[in-house]
Amino acid sequence: MTIFVTQSDEEQGFRPCTHDFQTNCGNCRLNSICLPLALESDDIQLLDDIIQRGKPLQKNQFLYREGDDFQSVFAVRSGTLKAFRTTDDGREQVTGFYFPGEILGMDGISNNMHASSARALETAAVCEIPFSSLEKLSAAMPNLQRHFFQLMSREITEDQQLITLLSKNSAEERVAALMLSISARNARRKLSATKFRLPMSRVDIGNYLGLTVETVSRVFSRMQKLEMLAVDNKEIEILDIDGVRNLANVSN
Amino acid sequence: MTIFVTQSDEEQGFRPCTHDFQTNCGNCRLNSICLPLALESDDIQLLDDIIQRGKPLQKNQFLYREGDDFQSVFAVRSGTLKAFRTTDDGREQVTGFYFPGEILGMDGISNNMHASSARALETAAVCEIPFSSLEKLSAAMPNLQRHFFQLMSREITEDQQLITLLSKNSAEERVAALMLSISARNARRKLSATKFRLPMSRVDIGNYLGLTVETVSRVFSRMQKLEMLAVDNKEIEILDIDGVRNLANVSN
DNA sequence: CGTGCGCTTGATAATGGTCAAGACGCGTGG
DNA sequence: CCACGCGTCTTGACCATTATCAAGCGCACG
């Protein structure tokens, strides 16, 4: 299979990436939201030892593909990835976007095979966590086992939130909810909750939210007209967060 | 809070329940699809020791409610349950139906609080598995740890399938896919794959599939007209399974 | 025997999809 | 540096699927 590498690297200039490419969990500025959360420093060291850090992925490069042997889960270090599955008639369904500090690949555990594909939306670095090592370590470290159970459980509840969104909410509500989700995840990483650059295309947004590109575009236009959002291509500024919350009609 | 018990017990007569209410995992006829799967008989005994078997739930009775403290996950022994969450504006989103041998409640792990509610669609019996005991046991039994990771992962992939269904498929495709899912789960329990009684109402089906009752009803009528299904209220017979598969447009 | 709930069916309306055209931004190559 | 071309985004006109509203049926239960 061909790996498409049509990366242009230019958006590196835009992303406010203060990431200093430290090489261990102990001093990673993401460790408070990532897997090491709630581990003692000795234990972090043990976890650190099993983690592999490869070279960064270029934009559009696959981290894994649907059907690949499942070996590892991954923690995003920098950049953003999308996970998606391909429907029987060849269309694509985006199931999630993954930002720094977030874990992906857990859907591969059930059949020892990745149930979805993951590819980089921009240049991205990931930590690879071999699952067999993680299992062994978990058996010895109750906190780690607990935390990993929690991470999987969180993935479940987030998927259920998306199910609800798709099933019950209008186009505007869905887009507003996504903006709030991205905003909250930015805030968690101490970035601006109101001003950010979307790493994904309108197509991906629509695909994730069960809408067409045109609808997404129209919703952005309407929200702009209502002075809730300032939209300049991928640059988003939330002008009226309460308005957006109100429109989203979901807690988030 | 009031627990609604308006059970009529009458459908007991209809369900082909050959369940003999044995009291341990070792001889439960569901153990090949439930948690004990892949355990040695000594280990099954240990698992069995932590499992609590309460009295059956009546129709409409809650197993747990959104916001309840999370203590346990549950395995369905007999009957069917639905899981659902309540949206901010008070509507209900059904996130899953649970048949005998299936595990529910795992969405409560992440925050030590149930993220959804579960209630019985008909008289149902469940095995309660205290999570703290399960954690301890998992740390000591690699197979159990692995299996529980797999169960959670499966929940994730199933939620993602539903996301795809809601996002990409038409009303007919959704209903057809649900019929196939129920059929497959029946087959797994050695029941008829083509003739069964739906334990849930049209409202619940519509809610789960992101459709209104009216649409569900119309789809059933159309499928009946096409001689794919024989529908007699809740009694379903699949007359043309390939036709249904074709219409579902999903592997399943 | 009447009431109510769940299901069905029909008429109408609205949300979002489809098709089409054009704008804009960006990278490439002259 | 500018021109070109492509991909992405926006906007408009029209259409289709599904929701909404309304009415009626049938069965279960009081």
Coordinates of C-alpha atoms (C1' of nucleotides) in Angstrom, one line a residue:
Chain A
M1 CA 0.0 0.0 0.0
T2 CA 1.2 3.5 -0.8
I3 CA 1.6 6.0 2.0
F4 CA 0.7 9.4 0.8
V5 CA 3.1 12.0 1.9
T6 CA 2.1 15.3 0.4
Q7 CA 3.1 17.2 3.4
S8 CA 4.1 20.8 3.1
D9 CA 5.2 21.5 6.6
E10 CA 4.1 25.1 6.3
E11 CA 1.5 25.0 9.1
Q12 CA 4.3 24.4 11.5
G13 CA 4.7 28.1 11.4
F14 CA 1.2 28.7 12.6
R15 CA 0.8 26.1 15.3
P16 CA 1.7 27.6 18.7
C17 CA 3.8 24.5 19.4
T18 CA 5.9 25.0 22.5
H19 CA 6.6 21.4 22.6
D20 CA 10.2 20.8 23.5
F21 CA 10.5 17.2 22.4
Q22 CA 11.6 16.0 25.7
T23 CA 12.1 12.2 25.6
N24 CA 10.4 10.9 28.6
C25 CA 7.0 10.8 30.4
G26 CA 8.5 12.2 33.6
N27 CA 9.0 15.7 32.2
C28 CA 6.4 15.6 29.4
R29 CA 4.2 18.6 29.9
L30 CA 1.2 16.4 28.9
N31 CA 1.7 13.8 31.6
S32 CA -1.1 15.3 33.7
I33 CA -3.7 14.5 31.0
C34 CA -2.0 11.4 29.4
L35 CA -1.4 7.9 30.5
P36 CA 1.1 8.6 33.3
L37 CA -1.6 10.5 35.2
A38 CA -1.8 9.3 38.8
L39 CA 1.4 7.3 38.7
E40 CA 4.2 7.7 41.2
S41 CA 7.5 8.8 39.7
D42 CA 9.1 5.3 40.0
D43 CA 6.1 3.9 38.2
I44 CA 6.3 6.6 35.5
Q45 CA 9.9 5.5 34.9
L46 CA 8.7 1.9 34.4
L47 CA 6.0 3.0 32.0
D48 CA 8.5 5.3 30.3
D49 CA 10.7 2.3 29.6
I50 CA 8.2 0.5 27.5
I51 CA 7.2 3.5 25.4
Q52 CA 8.7 3.8 22.0
R53 CA 9.1 7.2 20.3
G54 CA 9.3 7.1 16.6
K55 CA 9.9 9.8 14.0
P56 CA 7.1 12.2 13.5
L57 CA 4.3 11.4 11.0
Q58 CA 4.0 13.7 8.1
K59 CA 0.6 15.1 7.2
N60 CA -1.7 12.5 5.8
Q61 CA 0.5 9.6 6.8
F62 CA -1.2 6.6 8.4
L63 CA -0.4 5.6 11.9
Y64 CA -2.3 2.4 11.4
R65 CA -4.9 1.0 9.1
E66 CA -8.1 -0.8 9.6
G67 CA -7.3 -4.5 9.5
D68 CA -3.7 -4.1 10.6
D69 CA -2.4 -6.3 13.4
F70 CA -2.9 -4.7 16.7
Q71 CA 0.3 -4.3 18.6
S72 CA 0.2 -0.9 20.4
V73 CA -1.9 1.9 21.5
F74 CA -0.6 5.4 20.9
A75 CA -0.5 8.7 22.8
V76 CA -0.4 11.9 20.8
R77 CA 2.6 14.0 21.6
S78 CA 2.1 16.8 19.1
G79 CA -0.1 17.5 16.1
T80 CA -3.6 16.0 15.5
L81 CA -4.8 12.7 14.1
K82 CA -8.2 11.5 12.9
A83 CA -9.5 8.0 13.3
F84 CA -11.9 6.6 10.8
R85 CA -13.4 3.5 9.5
T86 CA -14.4 2.6 6.0
T87 CA -18.0 1.6 5.3
D88 CA -18.8 -1.4 3.2
D89 CA -19.6 0.8 0.2
G90 CA -16.2 2.5 0.5
R91 CA -17.2 5.7 2.2
E92 CA -15.3 7.0 5.2
Q93 CA -16.7 7.6 8.7
V94 CA -14.5 9.8 11.0
T95 CA -14.9 8.5 14.5
G96 CA -12.7 10.9 16.3
F97 CA -10.0 13.5 16.4
Y98 CA -7.1 13.1 18.7
F99 CA -5.1 16.0 20.2
P100 CA -1.9 16.0 22.2
G101 CA -2.2 13.9 25.4
E102 CA -5.0 11.8 24.1
I103 CA -4.8 8.0 23.5
L104 CA -5.9 6.2 20.4
G105 CA -5.9 2.7 19.0
M106 CA -7.8 1.1 21.8
D107 CA -10.5 -0.2 19.5
G108 CA -7.9 -2.8 18.2
I109 CA -7.8 -4.7 21.5
S110 CA -11.0 -6.7 21.0
N111 CA -9.9 -8.6 17.9
N112 CA -6.2 -8.0 17.9
M113 CA -6.8 -6.0 14.8
H114 CA -7.3 -2.3 14.3
A115 CA -11.0 -1.6 13.8
S116 CA -10.3 1.8 12.4
S117 CA -7.5 3.7 10.6
A118 CA -5.7 6.7 11.9
R119 CA -3.9 9.3 9.9
A120 CA -2.1 12.5 10.7
L121 CA -4.0 15.8 9.9
E122 CA -0.8 17.7 10.2
T123 CA 2.8 16.8 11.2
A124 CA 2.4 14.8 14.4
A125 CA 4.5 12.9 16.9
V126 CA 3.2 10.0 18.9
C127 CA 4.3 7.7 21.7
E128 CA 3.9 4.1 20.9
I129 CA 2.9 1.9 23.9
P130 CA 3.2 -1.8 23.1
F131 CA 0.0 -3.3 24.4
S132 CA 1.5 -6.6 25.7
S133 CA 4.0 -4.6 27.9
L134 CA 1.2 -2.4 29.0
E135 CA -0.8 -5.4 30.0
K136 CA 2.1 -6.9 32.0
L137 CA 2.8 -3.6 33.7
S138 CA -0.9 -3.1 34.5
A139 CA -1.1 -6.4 36.3
A140 CA 1.7 -5.2 38.5
M141 CA 0.6 -1.6 38.9
P142 CA -3.0 -1.3 40.1
N143 CA -3.0 2.4 39.4
L144 CA -2.0 1.9 35.9
Q145 CA -4.6 -0.8 35.3
R146 CA -7.3 1.4 36.8
H147 CA -6.2 4.3 34.7
F148 CA -6.2 2.4 31.5
F149 CA -9.7 1.0 32.3
Q150 CA -10.8 4.5 32.9
L151 CA -9.3 5.7 29.6
M152 CA -11.2 3.0 27.7
S153 CA -14.3 3.8 29.6
R154 CA -13.9 7.5 28.7
E155 CA -13.6 6.5 25.0
I156 CA -17.0 4.7 25.4
T157 CA -18.7 7.6 27.0
E158 CA -17.4 10.0 24.4
D159 CA -18.6 7.7 21.6
Q160 CA -22.0 7.7 23.3
Q161 CA -22.0 11.4 23.4
L162 CA -21.3 11.5 19.7
I163 CA -24.1 8.9 19.2
T164 CA -26.5 11.3 21.0
L165 CA -25.3 14.2 19.1
L166 CA -25.8 12.5 15.7
S167 CA -29.1 11.1 16.7
K168 CA -30.7 14.1 18.4
N169 CA -29.1 17.3 17.4
S170 CA -29.5 19.6 14.4
A171 CA -26.6 20.7 12.2
E172 CA -26.0 23.9 14.2
E173 CA -26.0 22.0 17.5
R174 CA -23.5 19.5 16.2
V175 CA -21.1 22.1 14.8
A176 CA -21.4 24.2 18.0
A177 CA -20.7 21.1 20.1
L178 CA -17.6 20.3 18.2
M179 CA -16.3 23.8 18.6
L180 CA -16.9 23.6 22.3
S181 CA -15.2 20.2 22.5
I182 CA -12.1 21.5 20.7
S183 CA -12.1 24.6 22.9
A184 CA -12.3 22.6 26.1
R185 CA -9.5 20.3 24.9
N186 CA -7.4 23.3 24.1
A187 CA -8.0 24.7 27.5
R188 CA -6.9 21.4 29.1
R189 CA -3.6 21.9 27.4
K190 CA -3.4 25.5 28.6
L191 CA -4.0 26.9 25.2
S192 CA -6.6 29.4 24.3
A193 CA -10.1 28.3 24.7
T194 CA -11.4 30.9 22.3
K195 CA -9.0 31.2 19.5
F196 CA -7.5 28.3 17.6
R197 CA -6.7 26.8 14.3
L198 CA -8.8 23.9 13.2
P199 CA -6.5 21.1 12.2
M200 CA -9.1 19.3 10.1
S201 CA -10.9 20.2 6.9
R202 CA -14.5 21.0 6.4
V203 CA -14.9 17.6 4.8
D204 CA -13.6 15.9 7.9
I205 CA -15.8 18.0 10.2
G206 CA -18.9 17.1 8.1
N207 CA -17.9 13.5 8.0
Y208 CA -17.5 13.3 11.8
L209 CA -20.7 15.1 12.4
G210 CA -22.8 13.3 9.8
L211 CA -23.2 16.4 7.6
T212 CA -22.1 17.5 4.2
V213 CA -19.4 20.0 3.6
E214 CA -21.9 22.5 2.4
T215 CA -24.0 22.3 5.5
V216 CA -20.9 22.7 7.7
S217 CA -20.0 25.8 5.7
R218 CA -23.4 27.2 5.9
V219 CA -23.5 26.7 9.7
F220 CA -20.2 28.5 10.0
S221 CA -21.6 31.4 8.0
R222 CA -24.7 31.6 10.1
M223 CA -22.8 31.5 13.3
Q224 CA -20.6 34.2 11.9
K225 CA -23.6 36.3 11.0
L226 CA -24.8 35.9 14.5
E227 CA -21.5 37.2 15.8
M228 CA -20.8 34.0 17.8
L229 CA -17.8 33.0 15.8
A230 CA -15.2 34.7 13.7
V231 CA -14.2 32.3 11.0
D232 CA -11.3 32.8 8.7
N233 CA -10.8 29.6 6.9
K234 CA -9.4 27.3 9.6
E235 CA -8.8 30.1 12.1
I236 CA -11.6 30.2 14.6
E237 CA -12.4 32.7 17.2
I238 CA -15.2 32.1 19.6
L239 CA -16.7 35.6 20.2
D240 CA -19.7 34.6 22.3
I241 CA -19.1 31.3 24.1
D242 CA -22.4 31.4 26.0
G243 CA -24.1 31.9 22.7
V244 CA -22.3 28.9 21.3
R245 CA -23.1 26.9 24.4
N246 CA -26.7 27.9 24.1
L247 CA -26.8 26.9 20.5
A248 CA -25.0 23.6 21.1
N249 CA -27.7 22.7 23.6
V250 CA -25.3 20.2 25.2
S251 CA -23.4 20.6 28.4
N252 CA -19.8 19.9 27.2
Chain B
M1 CA -37.0 8.6 43.1
T2 CA -39.8 6.3 42.2
I3 CA -39.2 3.0 40.6
F4 CA -41.9 2.2 38.1
V5 CA -43.0 -1.3 38.3
T6 CA -45.9 -1.9 36.0
Q7 CA -44.8 -5.3 35.1
S8 CA -47.4 -7.7 33.7
D9 CA -45.2 -10.8 33.5
E10 CA -47.4 -12.0 30.6
E11 CA -44.6 -12.1 28.1
Q12 CA -43.0 -14.8 30.2
G13 CA -45.3 -17.1 28.4
F14 CA -43.9 -16.1 25.0
R15 CA -40.2 -16.0 25.6
P16 CA -38.6 -19.3 24.8
C17 CA -36.6 -19.2 28.0
T18 CA -34.8 -22.4 28.7
H19 CA -32.8 -20.8 31.4
D20 CA -32.5 -23.0 34.3
F21 CA -31.3 -20.5 36.9
Q22 CA -28.2 -22.3 37.8
T23 CA -26.2 -20.4 40.3
N24 CA -22.6 -20.4 39.0
C25 CA -20.5 -19.4 36.0
G26 CA -19.1 -22.9 35.6
N27 CA -22.4 -24.4 34.4
C28 CA -24.0 -21.3 33.0
R29 CA -24.9 -22.0 29.4
L30 CA -23.8 -18.4 28.6
N31 CA -20.3 -18.8 29.8
S32 CA -18.9 -19.2 26.3
I33 CA -20.0 -15.7 25.3
C34 CA -19.8 -14.0 28.7
L35 CA -17.0 -12.9 31.0
P36 CA -15.8 -16.4 31.9
L37 CA -14.8 -17.0 28.3
A38 CA -11.3 -18.3 28.1
L39 CA -10.8 -18.9 31.7
E40 CA -9.6 -22.2 33.2
S41 CA -12.1 -23.9 35.5
D42 CA -10.2 -23.0 38.6
D43 CA -10.2 -19.4 37.5
I44 CA -13.9 -19.5 36.7
Q45 CA -14.4 -20.6 40.3
L46 CA -12.6 -17.5 41.6
L47 CA -14.6 -15.3 39.3
D48 CA -17.7 -17.0 40.4
D49 CA -16.9 -16.2 44.0
I50 CA -17.1 -12.5 43.5
I51 CA -20.2 -12.5 41.5
Q52 CA -23.5 -11.5 43.2
R53 CA -26.8 -12.7 41.9
G54 CA -29.7 -10.6 43.1
K55 CA -33.4 -11.1 42.5
P56 CA -34.7 -10.5 39.0
L57 CA -35.6 -7.1 37.8
Q58 CA -39.2 -6.4 36.9
K59 CA -40.0 -4.8 33.6
N60 CA -39.1 -1.1 33.6
Q61 CA -37.1 -1.4 36.8
F62 CA -33.8 0.4 36.8
L63 CA -30.6 -1.5 37.2
Y64 CA -28.7 1.8 37.7
R65 CA -29.2 5.4 36.9
E66 CA -27.1 8.1 35.3
G67 CA -25.2 9.7 38.1
D68 CA -25.3 6.7 40.5
D69 CA -22.1 5.7 42.1
F70 CA -20.3 3.2 40.0
Q71 CA -19.7 0.0 41.9
S72 CA -20.2 -2.9 39.6
V73 CA -20.6 -4.0 36.0
F74 CA -23.4 -6.4 35.2
A75 CA -23.8 -9.5 33.0
V76 CA -27.2 -10.2 31.6
R77 CA -28.4 -13.6 32.6
S78 CA -31.9 -13.5 31.1
G79 CA -34.2 -10.9 29.7
T80 CA -33.1 -7.7 27.9
L81 CA -32.1 -4.3 29.1
K82 CA -31.7 -1.0 27.5
A83 CA -29.0 1.6 28.3
F84 CA -29.7 5.3 27.7
R85 CA -28.6 8.7 28.7
T86 CA -30.7 11.8 29.2
T87 CA -29.9 14.8 27.1
D88 CA -29.6 18.3 28.6
D89 CA -33.1 19.1 27.4
G90 CA -34.5 16.0 29.0
R91 CA -34.9 13.8 26.0
E92 CA -33.6 10.2 26.1
Q93 CA -31.0 8.6 23.9
V94 CA -30.9 4.8 23.9
T95 CA -27.3 3.8 23.5
G96 CA -27.7 0.1 23.5
F97 CA -29.7 -3.0 24.1
Y98 CA -28.2 -5.8 26.2
F99 CA -29.1 -9.5 25.7
P100 CA -28.2 -12.5 27.8
G101 CA -24.4 -13.0 28.0
E102 CA -23.7 -9.4 27.4
I103 CA -22.0 -7.0 29.8
L104 CA -23.1 -3.5 30.6
G105 CA -22.1 -0.7 32.9
M106 CA -18.6 -0.2 31.7
D107 CA -19.2 3.4 30.9
G108 CA -19.2 4.1 34.6
I109 CA -15.6 3.3 35.2
S110 CA -14.1 6.5 33.9
N111 CA -15.7 8.8 36.5
N112 CA -16.7 6.3 39.1
M113 CA -20.2 7.2 38.2
H114 CA -22.7 5.7 35.8
A115 CA -22.8 7.8 32.6
S116 CA -26.0 6.2 31.5
S117 CA -29.1 4.5 33.0
A118 CA -30.1 0.9 32.4
R119 CA -33.6 -0.5 32.8
A120 CA -35.2 -3.8 32.1
L121 CA -37.3 -4.1 29.0
E122 CA -38.9 -7.3 30.4
T123 CA -38.3 -9.3 33.5
A124 CA -34.5 -9.8 33.6
A125 CA -31.9 -11.4 35.8
V126 CA -28.3 -10.1 36.0
C127 CA -25.1 -11.1 37.6
E128 CA -23.5 -8.2 39.4
I129 CA -19.7 -8.1 39.3
P130 CA -18.2 -5.7 41.8
F131 CA -15.6 -3.8 39.9
S132 CA -13.0 -3.5 42.7
S133 CA -13.0 -7.3 43.0
L134 CA -12.8 -7.6 39.2
E135 CA -9.8 -5.3 39.2
K136 CA -8.0 -7.3 41.9
L137 CA -8.7 -10.5 40.1
S138 CA -7.7 -9.1 36.8
A139 CA -4.3 -8.1 38.2
A140 CA -3.8 -11.7 39.2
M141 CA -5.3 -13.4 36.1
P142 CA -3.8 -12.2 32.9
N143 CA -6.5 -14.0 30.9
L144 CA -9.3 -12.2 32.7
Q145 CA -7.5 -8.8 32.4
R146 CA -7.1 -9.4 28.7
H147 CA -10.7 -10.5 28.3
F148 CA -12.0 -7.5 30.1
F149 CA -9.9 -5.2 28.0
Q150 CA -11.4 -6.9 25.0
L151 CA -14.9 -6.5 26.2
M152 CA -14.4 -2.8 26.7
S153 CA -12.8 -2.5 23.3
R154 CA -15.7 -4.3 21.8
E155 CA -18.0 -1.9 23.3
I156 CA -16.0 0.9 21.7
T157 CA -16.1 -0.7 18.2
E158 CA -19.8 -1.4 18.6
D159 CA -20.4 2.2 19.5
Q160 CA -18.4 3.3 16.5
Q161 CA -20.5 1.0 14.3
L162 CA -23.6 2.8 15.6
I163 CA -22.0 6.1 14.9
T164 CA -21.4 5.1 11.4
L165 CA -24.9 3.8 11.0
L166 CA -26.4 7.1 12.4
S167 CA -24.2 9.2 10.3
K168 CA -24.2 7.5 7.0
N169 CA -27.3 5.3 6.6
S170 CA -30.9 5.8 5.7
A171 CA -33.8 4.9 7.8
E172 CA -34.3 1.5 6.0
E173 CA -30.6 0.7 6.3
R174 CA -30.7 1.4 10.0
V175 CA -33.7 -0.7 10.8
A176 CA -32.4 -3.5 8.6
A177 CA -29.0 -3.4 10.4
L178 CA -30.7 -3.6 13.8
M179 CA -32.7 -6.6 12.7
L180 CA -29.5 -8.3 11.6
S181 CA -27.7 -7.5 14.8
I182 CA -30.5 -9.0 16.9
S183 CA -30.6 -12.0 14.6
A184 CA -26.9 -12.5 15.0
R185 CA -27.0 -12.2 18.8
N186 CA -29.8 -14.7 18.9
A187 CA -27.8 -17.1 16.8
R188 CA -24.9 -16.7 19.2
R189 CA -27.2 -17.9 21.9
K190 CA -28.3 -20.8 19.8
L191 CA -31.7 -19.3 19.3
S192 CA -33.5 -18.8 16.0
A193 CA -31.7 -16.3 13.7
T194 CA -34.9 -15.7 11.7
K195 CA -37.8 -15.7 14.1
F196 CA -37.8 -13.7 17.3
R197 CA -39.8 -11.4 19.5
L198 CA -38.5 -7.9 19.8
P199 CA -38.1 -7.0 23.5
M200 CA -38.2 -3.3 22.9
S201 CA -40.9 -0.9 21.7
R202 CA -41.0 1.0 18.5
V203 CA -40.2 4.1 20.4
D204 CA -37.0 2.5 21.8
I205 CA -36.0 1.3 18.3
G206 CA -36.5 4.7 16.8
N207 CA -34.7 6.4 19.7
Y208 CA -31.7 4.0 19.3
L209 CA -31.6 4.5 15.6
G210 CA -32.1 8.2 15.6
L211 CA -35.6 8.0 13.9
T212 CA -39.1 8.7 14.9
V213 CA -41.6 6.0 15.8
E214 CA -43.5 6.8 12.6
T215 CA -40.5 6.3 10.4
V216 CA -39.7 2.9 12.1
S217 CA -43.2 1.8 11.6
R218 CA -43.2 2.8 8.0
V219 CA -40.0 1.0 7.3
F220 CA -41.4 -2.2 8.9
S221 CA -44.4 -1.8 6.6
R222 CA -42.3 -1.4 3.5
M223 CA -40.1 -4.3 4.4
Q224 CA -43.1 -6.4 4.9
K225 CA -44.5 -5.3 1.6
L226 CA -41.2 -6.4 0.0
E227 CA -41.7 -9.7 1.7
M228 CA -38.4 -9.4 3.5
L229 CA -40.0 -9.5 7.0
A230 CA -43.1 -10.7 8.5
V231 CA -44.0 -8.3 11.2
D232 CA -46.7 -9.1 13.8
N233 CA -46.4 -6.4 16.4
K234 CA -43.2 -7.5 18.2
E235 CA -42.9 -10.8 16.5
I236 CA -40.5 -10.7 13.7
E237 CA -39.7 -13.3 11.1
I238 CA -37.0 -12.6 8.6
L239 CA -38.2 -14.1 5.4
D240 CA -35.4 -13.0 3.1
I241 CA -32.2 -12.6 5.0
D242 CA -30.1 -11.8 2.0
G243 CA -32.6 -9.1 1.0
V244 CA -32.3 -7.6 4.5
R245 CA -28.5 -7.8 4.3
N246 CA -28.6 -6.1 1.0
L247 CA -30.9 -3.4 2.2
A248 CA -28.8 -2.9 5.4
N249 CA -25.8 -2.2 3.3
V250 CA -23.5 -3.1 6.2
S251 CA -21.6 -6.3 6.8
N252 CA -22.9 -7.3 10.2
Chain C
dC1 C1' -66.9 -2.0 28.6
dG2 C1' -64.3 1.9 28.5
dT3 C1' -59.7 4.0 28.7
dG4 C1' -55.0 4.4 27.4
dC5 C1' -51.0 3.1 25.3
dG6 C1' -48.5 1.5 21.4
dC7 C1' -48.7 1.0 16.7
dT8 C1' -49.9 2.4 12.0
dT9 C1' -51.0 5.4 8.2
dG10 C1' -51.8 9.8 5.8
dA11 C1' -50.9 14.8 4.8
dT12 C1' -47.8 18.4 5.1
dA13 C1' -43.6 20.8 6.4
dA14 C1' -38.7 21.5 7.3
dT15 C1' -34.1 20.2 7.6
dG16 C1' -30.4 19.0 5.3
dG17 C1' -28.7 16.7 0.9
dT18 C1' -27.5 17.3 -4.1
dC19 C1' -26.0 19.7 -7.9
dA20 C1' -23.8 23.6 -9.8
dA21 C1' -21.0 27.6 -10.0
dG22 C1' -17.8 30.6 -8.4
dA23 C1' -14.2 32.4 -5.0
dC24 C1' -10.3 31.9 -2.5
dG25 C1' -5.8 30.3 -1.1
dC26 C1' -1.8 27.9 -1.9
dG27 C1' 2.0 25.6 -4.2
dT28 C1' 4.1 25.0 -8.7
dG29 C1' 6.4 26.3 -12.5
dG30 C1' 7.3 29.6 -16.0
Chain D
dC1 C1' 7.1 37.7 -9.3
dC2 C1' 3.2 36.4 -11.6
dA3 C1' 0.2 33.0 -13.8
dC4 C1' -1.8 28.9 -13.6
dG5 C1' -4.2 25.0 -11.7
dC6 C1' -6.0 22.4 -8.2
dG7 C1' -8.1 21.6 -4.0
dT8 C1' -11.0 23.6 -0.5
dC9 C1' -14.5 26.5 0.8
dT10 C1' -18.7 29.2 0.1
dT11 C1' -23.2 30.2 -1.7
dG12 C1' -27.4 29.5 -4.3
dA13 C1' -31.4 26.8 -6.3
dC14 C1' -33.8 22.8 -6.0
dC15 C1' -35.1 18.3 -4.2
dA16 C1' -35.7 14.2 -1.0
dT17 C1' -35.9 12.1 3.2
dT18 C1' -37.6 12.2 7.4
dA19 C1' -40.0 14.9 11.1
dT20 C1' -44.3 16.7 12.6
dC21 C1' -49.1 16.8 13.2
dA22 C1' -53.3 14.4 13.1
dA23 C1' -56.4 10.6 13.1
dG24 C1' -57.7 6.0 13.8
dC25 C1' -57.0 1.1 15.1
dG26 C1' -56.3 -2.7 18.3
dC27 C1' -55.1 -4.9 22.3
dA28 C1' -54.4 -5.0 27.3
dC29 C1' -56.0 -3.8 31.6
dG30 C1' -58.7 -1.8 35.0

